[in-house]
Short mmCIF file of C-alpha atoms in Angstrom, two decimals:
data_model
loop_
_atom_site.label_atom_id
_atom_site.label_comp_id
_atom_site.label_asym_id
_atom_site.label_seq_id
_atom_site.Cartn_x
_atom_site.Cartn_y
_atom_site.Cartn_z
CA UNK A 1 38.14 43.29 -100.26
CA UNK A 2 41.38 44.50 -101.89
CA UNK A 3 41.46 46.51 -105.06
CA UNK A 4 42.51 44.69 -108.20
CA UNK A 5 46.12 45.36 -109.23
CA UNK A 6 46.79 47.43 -112.34
CA UNK A 7 50.02 49.11 -113.48
CA UNK A 8 50.00 52.79 -112.56
CA UNK A 9 50.91 53.86 -116.05
CA UNK A 10 51.54 52.60 -119.57
CA UNK A 11 52.49 54.43 -122.74
CA UNK A 12 52.71 53.91 -126.46
CA UNK A 13 53.14 55.78 -129.72
CA UNK A 14 50.33 56.42 -132.18
CA UNK A 15 49.57 53.31 -134.19
CA UNK A 16 51.15 50.96 -131.66
CA UNK A 17 49.36 48.50 -129.36
CA UNK A 18 49.36 48.55 -125.58
CA UNK A 19 48.08 46.05 -123.03
CA UNK A 20 46.90 46.86 -119.52
CA UNK A 21 46.76 44.04 -116.98
CA UNK A 22 44.37 43.59 -114.07
CA UNK A 23 45.31 41.00 -111.46
CA UNK A 24 42.98 39.67 -108.83
CA UNK A 25 42.33 36.35 -107.15
CA UNK A 26 40.23 33.23 -107.63
CA UNK A 27 37.52 35.03 -105.62
CA UNK A 28 37.07 37.73 -108.22
CA UNK A 29 38.79 37.89 -111.62
CA UNK A 30 39.65 34.21 -111.72
CA UNK A 31 36.31 32.99 -110.49
CA UNK A 32 33.89 34.76 -112.79
CA UNK A 33 33.65 35.98 -116.37
CA UNK A 34 32.36 39.32 -115.10
CA UNK A 35 35.37 41.52 -115.76
CA UNK A 36 34.82 44.90 -117.37
CA UNK A 37 36.96 47.86 -118.42
CA UNK A 38 36.09 51.55 -118.33
CA UNK A 39 37.79 54.59 -119.82
CA UNK A 40 37.83 57.92 -117.98
CA UNK A 41 38.97 61.22 -119.43
CA UNK A 42 39.85 64.03 -116.99
CA UNK A 43 36.80 65.58 -115.37
CA UNK A 44 34.45 63.12 -117.05
CA UNK A 45 32.44 60.12 -115.93
CA UNK A 46 33.84 56.69 -116.83
CA UNK A 47 32.67 55.02 -120.06
CA UNK A 48 32.23 51.26 -120.47
CA UNK A 49 34.63 49.83 -123.07
CA UNK A 50 34.59 46.06 -122.42
CA UNK A 51 32.22 43.85 -120.41
CA UNK A 52 32.00 40.15 -119.56
CA UNK A 53 35.78 39.86 -120.20
CA UNK A 54 35.74 40.39 -123.96
CA UNK A 55 32.46 41.86 -125.18
CA UNK A 56 32.28 45.36 -126.67
CA UNK A 57 29.26 47.63 -126.18
CA UNK A 58 27.70 49.07 -129.28
CA UNK A 59 29.67 52.07 -130.50
CA UNK A 60 33.01 51.10 -128.97
CA UNK A 61 35.84 50.79 -131.46
CA UNK A 62 37.05 47.27 -132.31
CA UNK A 63 40.55 48.54 -131.50
CA UNK A 64 39.64 47.70 -127.90
CA UNK A 65 39.70 44.05 -126.90
CA UNK A 66 39.67 42.11 -123.64
CA UNK A 67 40.84 38.71 -122.45
CA UNK A 68 41.47 36.73 -119.29
CA UNK A 69 43.86 34.04 -118.17
CA UNK A 70 43.59 32.67 -114.66
CA UNK A 71 43.44 35.52 -112.17
CA UNK A 72 44.61 38.17 -114.64
CA UNK A 73 42.49 40.06 -117.15
CA UNK A 74 43.89 42.25 -119.91
CA UNK A 75 42.75 45.16 -122.03
CA UNK A 76 44.51 45.62 -125.36
CA UNK A 77 44.25 48.80 -127.39
CA UNK A 78 45.54 48.51 -130.93
CA UNK A 79 46.26 51.30 -133.40
CA UNK A 80 46.72 53.82 -130.59
CA UNK A 81 45.20 57.23 -131.18
CA UNK A 82 45.65 60.48 -129.28
CA UNK A 83 42.05 60.29 -128.06
CA UNK A 84 42.82 57.01 -126.26
CA UNK A 85 44.90 58.91 -123.70
CA UNK A 86 42.90 58.48 -120.49
CA UNK A 87 42.67 56.51 -117.25
CA UNK A 88 41.49 52.90 -117.52
CA UNK A 89 39.85 50.91 -114.73
CA UNK A 90 39.05 47.23 -114.53
CA UNK A 91 36.11 45.97 -112.49
CA UNK A 92 35.22 42.49 -111.33
CA UNK A 93 32.38 40.77 -109.55
CA UNK A 94 33.50 39.04 -106.34
CA UNK A 95 32.47 36.00 -104.32
CA UNK A 96 31.17 38.40 -101.65
CA UNK A 97 28.47 39.58 -104.10
CA UNK A 98 30.21 42.91 -104.53
CA UNK A 99 32.06 44.75 -107.27
CA UNK A 100 35.72 45.72 -106.93
CA UNK A 101 37.73 48.15 -109.05
CA UNK A 102 41.36 48.14 -110.02
CA UNK A 103 43.52 51.04 -108.93
CA UNK A 104 43.50 52.53 -112.43
CA UNK A 105 46.09 52.87 -115.19
CA UNK A 106 47.05 56.13 -116.85
CA UNK A 107 47.61 55.65 -120.58
CA UNK A 108 49.88 58.18 -122.25
CA UNK A 109 50.02 58.41 -126.03
CA UNK A 110 53.51 59.65 -126.83
CA UNK B 1 18.61 56.89 -123.93
CA UNK B 2 19.22 56.16 -120.27
CA UNK B 3 20.33 59.19 -118.27
CA UNK B 4 21.23 59.44 -114.60
CA UNK B 5 21.60 62.66 -112.61
CA UNK B 6 22.95 62.98 -109.08
CA UNK B 7 21.68 65.71 -106.74
CA UNK B 8 22.33 66.75 -103.16
CA UNK B 9 24.41 69.06 -100.96
CA UNK B 10 27.94 69.75 -102.13
CA UNK B 11 29.18 70.42 -98.60
CA UNK B 12 28.64 68.25 -95.53
CA UNK B 13 30.02 68.78 -92.04
CA UNK B 14 32.15 66.10 -90.34
CA UNK B 15 30.13 63.53 -88.34
CA UNK B 16 26.94 64.38 -90.24
CA UNK B 17 25.11 62.29 -92.86
CA UNK B 18 25.74 62.66 -96.59
CA UNK B 19 22.54 62.30 -98.63
CA UNK B 20 22.38 62.02 -102.41
CA UNK B 21 19.62 61.19 -104.87
CA UNK B 22 19.90 59.83 -108.40
CA UNK B 23 17.11 60.61 -110.85
CA UNK B 24 16.83 58.20 -113.77
CA UNK B 25 15.28 59.25 -117.08
CA UNK B 26 14.69 57.28 -120.24
CA UNK B 27 14.30 54.01 -118.36
CA UNK B 28 12.13 52.71 -115.52
CA UNK B 29 14.11 51.61 -112.46
CA UNK B 30 11.59 48.78 -111.99
CA UNK B 31 12.47 47.26 -115.35
CA UNK B 32 15.13 44.83 -114.21
CA UNK B 33 18.51 46.28 -113.35
CA UNK B 34 20.42 46.93 -110.15
CA UNK B 35 21.35 50.56 -109.51
CA UNK B 36 24.46 51.67 -107.70
CA UNK B 37 26.77 54.28 -106.23
CA UNK B 38 30.51 54.69 -106.84
CA UNK B 39 32.81 57.39 -105.52
CA UNK B 40 36.17 58.82 -106.55
CA UNK B 41 38.28 60.88 -104.13
CA UNK B 42 40.10 63.77 -105.82
CA UNK B 43 43.03 62.47 -107.85
CA UNK B 44 42.35 58.87 -106.87
CA UNK B 45 40.66 55.77 -108.23
CA UNK B 46 37.10 54.47 -108.25
CA UNK B 47 35.53 52.94 -105.15
CA UNK B 48 32.31 50.87 -105.29
CA UNK B 49 29.86 51.80 -102.52
CA UNK B 50 26.92 49.49 -103.20
CA UNK B 51 23.93 48.58 -105.33
CA UNK B 52 20.17 48.29 -104.89
CA UNK B 53 17.27 46.61 -106.74
CA UNK B 54 13.83 48.17 -106.99
CA UNK B 55 12.59 45.55 -104.52
CA UNK B 56 14.97 47.01 -101.94
CA UNK B 57 17.54 44.20 -102.05
CA UNK B 58 20.99 45.64 -101.48
CA UNK B 59 24.66 44.76 -101.75
CA UNK B 60 27.13 47.04 -99.92
CA UNK B 61 30.90 47.39 -99.86
CA UNK B 62 32.18 45.60 -96.72
CA UNK B 63 34.33 48.61 -95.82
CA UNK B 64 31.35 51.01 -95.85
CA UNK B 65 28.50 48.68 -94.90
CA UNK B 66 28.15 49.97 -91.34
CA UNK B 67 27.58 53.54 -92.55
CA UNK B 68 25.64 53.09 -95.81
CA UNK B 69 21.92 52.99 -96.48
CA UNK B 70 20.40 52.87 -99.95
CA UNK B 71 16.73 53.21 -100.86
CA UNK B 72 14.47 53.38 -103.91
CA UNK B 73 11.50 55.63 -104.71
CA UNK B 74 9.80 53.96 -107.67
CA UNK B 75 7.12 56.66 -107.89
CA UNK B 76 9.80 59.24 -108.69
CA UNK B 77 12.12 56.85 -110.61
CA UNK B 78 14.87 57.68 -108.13
CA UNK B 79 17.25 55.91 -105.80
CA UNK B 80 19.21 57.37 -102.91
CA UNK B 81 22.36 57.07 -100.85
CA UNK B 82 22.93 57.94 -97.21
CA UNK B 83 26.41 57.77 -95.70
CA UNK B 84 26.58 58.48 -91.97
CA UNK B 85 29.34 59.81 -89.73
CA UNK B 86 31.29 61.31 -92.61
CA UNK B 87 34.88 62.47 -92.34
CA UNK B 88 37.32 64.26 -94.64
CA UNK B 89 38.21 60.92 -96.24
CA UNK B 90 34.66 60.75 -97.62
CA UNK B 91 35.28 63.82 -99.80
CA UNK B 92 34.84 62.58 -103.35
CA UNK B 93 32.94 62.79 -106.60
CA UNK B 94 29.93 60.53 -106.17
CA UNK B 95 28.51 58.77 -109.23
CA UNK B 96 25.24 56.91 -109.60
CA UNK B 97 25.06 54.12 -112.16
CA UNK B 98 23.11 51.26 -113.72
CA UNK B 99 24.33 47.73 -113.04
CA UNK B 100 23.38 44.73 -115.23
CA UNK B 101 23.07 41.47 -113.29
CA UNK B 102 21.84 37.87 -113.34
CA UNK B 103 20.18 35.94 -110.54
CA UNK B 104 20.39 32.22 -109.81
CA UNK B 105 19.31 32.25 -106.23
CA UNK B 106 21.72 35.00 -105.24
CA UNK B 107 22.39 37.76 -107.76
CA UNK B 108 25.67 38.45 -109.56
CA UNK B 109 26.47 42.03 -110.51
CA UNK B 110 28.13 42.13 -113.91
CA UNK B 111 29.38 45.60 -114.77
CA UNK B 112 28.37 49.27 -114.92
CA UNK B 113 26.91 50.34 -118.24
CA UNK B 114 25.54 53.83 -117.60
CA UNK B 115 26.98 56.49 -115.30
CA UNK B 116 25.72 59.82 -114.04
CA UNK B 117 27.93 62.87 -114.56
CA UNK B 118 29.02 62.82 -110.91
CA UNK B 119 28.68 65.31 -108.09
CA UNK B 120 31.46 66.54 -105.81
CA UNK B 121 30.75 66.24 -102.11
CA UNK B 122 33.20 67.95 -99.76
CA UNK B 123 33.31 67.09 -96.07
CA UNK B 124 34.46 70.14 -94.14
CA UNK B 125 33.41 72.27 -91.22
#
C-alpha cells in the first residue's frame, strides 16, 4: 500500500487559515469515512485532532476542522497560533483492512 | 484516563528479533478496542505496523507481514510486538496505540485515539 500524499510543508501567519490536503485513492480515502488527522510536536507522540473525516475529540479546539471530497481529505486550521506549529499526519482505513498514513506536513507559523 | 507504555530493549543486533511490550493502564484491553503498533524512523513519517484484538485477531501491514507477530496477554493487560530479521532500516521510535473499530463481518479500523510515549529501538551491531 502506498502512503497517502500530503504537501511537505505549509505556512501561514498568526490569525490566518491554512489547509493541508491528503490525497489517496478510492481504496482508502475515497472509499471510507475513516480519515483522521494527528498533530505531532518535536519529540512527542502524535495527538488525535480529527477523526471520521470531520469529528473533533473532546478538548480539541474548534479552530481545527476536517472535510473530504472524492479521494482527497483536508484539514483546515483557522486563527493560526504559534502553538499550532507542528507536523500533521492524515490516516485512512484501506480496503485491505489496514491503516495507511500520509507522509506528513510541516506547518510553520510565520 | 487511558495510558499506554512501551517497554523493551533499546538496541537490537541485525538479523535478530525485536521484541516490545505495551502495558495498558486505566482501561481493560478486553473491553472492545483493537490495539496497535506504529513506528517512526528518525526524521521521517509514521508507518503503521499492525493491530490486534484481545481475541488474537490481527491485521498486519502487507510490507511487514512476513516478519511481524503480535500477541496479547489479557492477564497482564499487555500486548506485544515481535519483528524478526531486523536491519538498520528498522531503527525507529516504536509507538503502541489504541484503535477504535467497527465490525460487520470483517472489522474496519477507524483511527488511533491514544498513543504511548514511544520508545527508540536502534538496530546496530
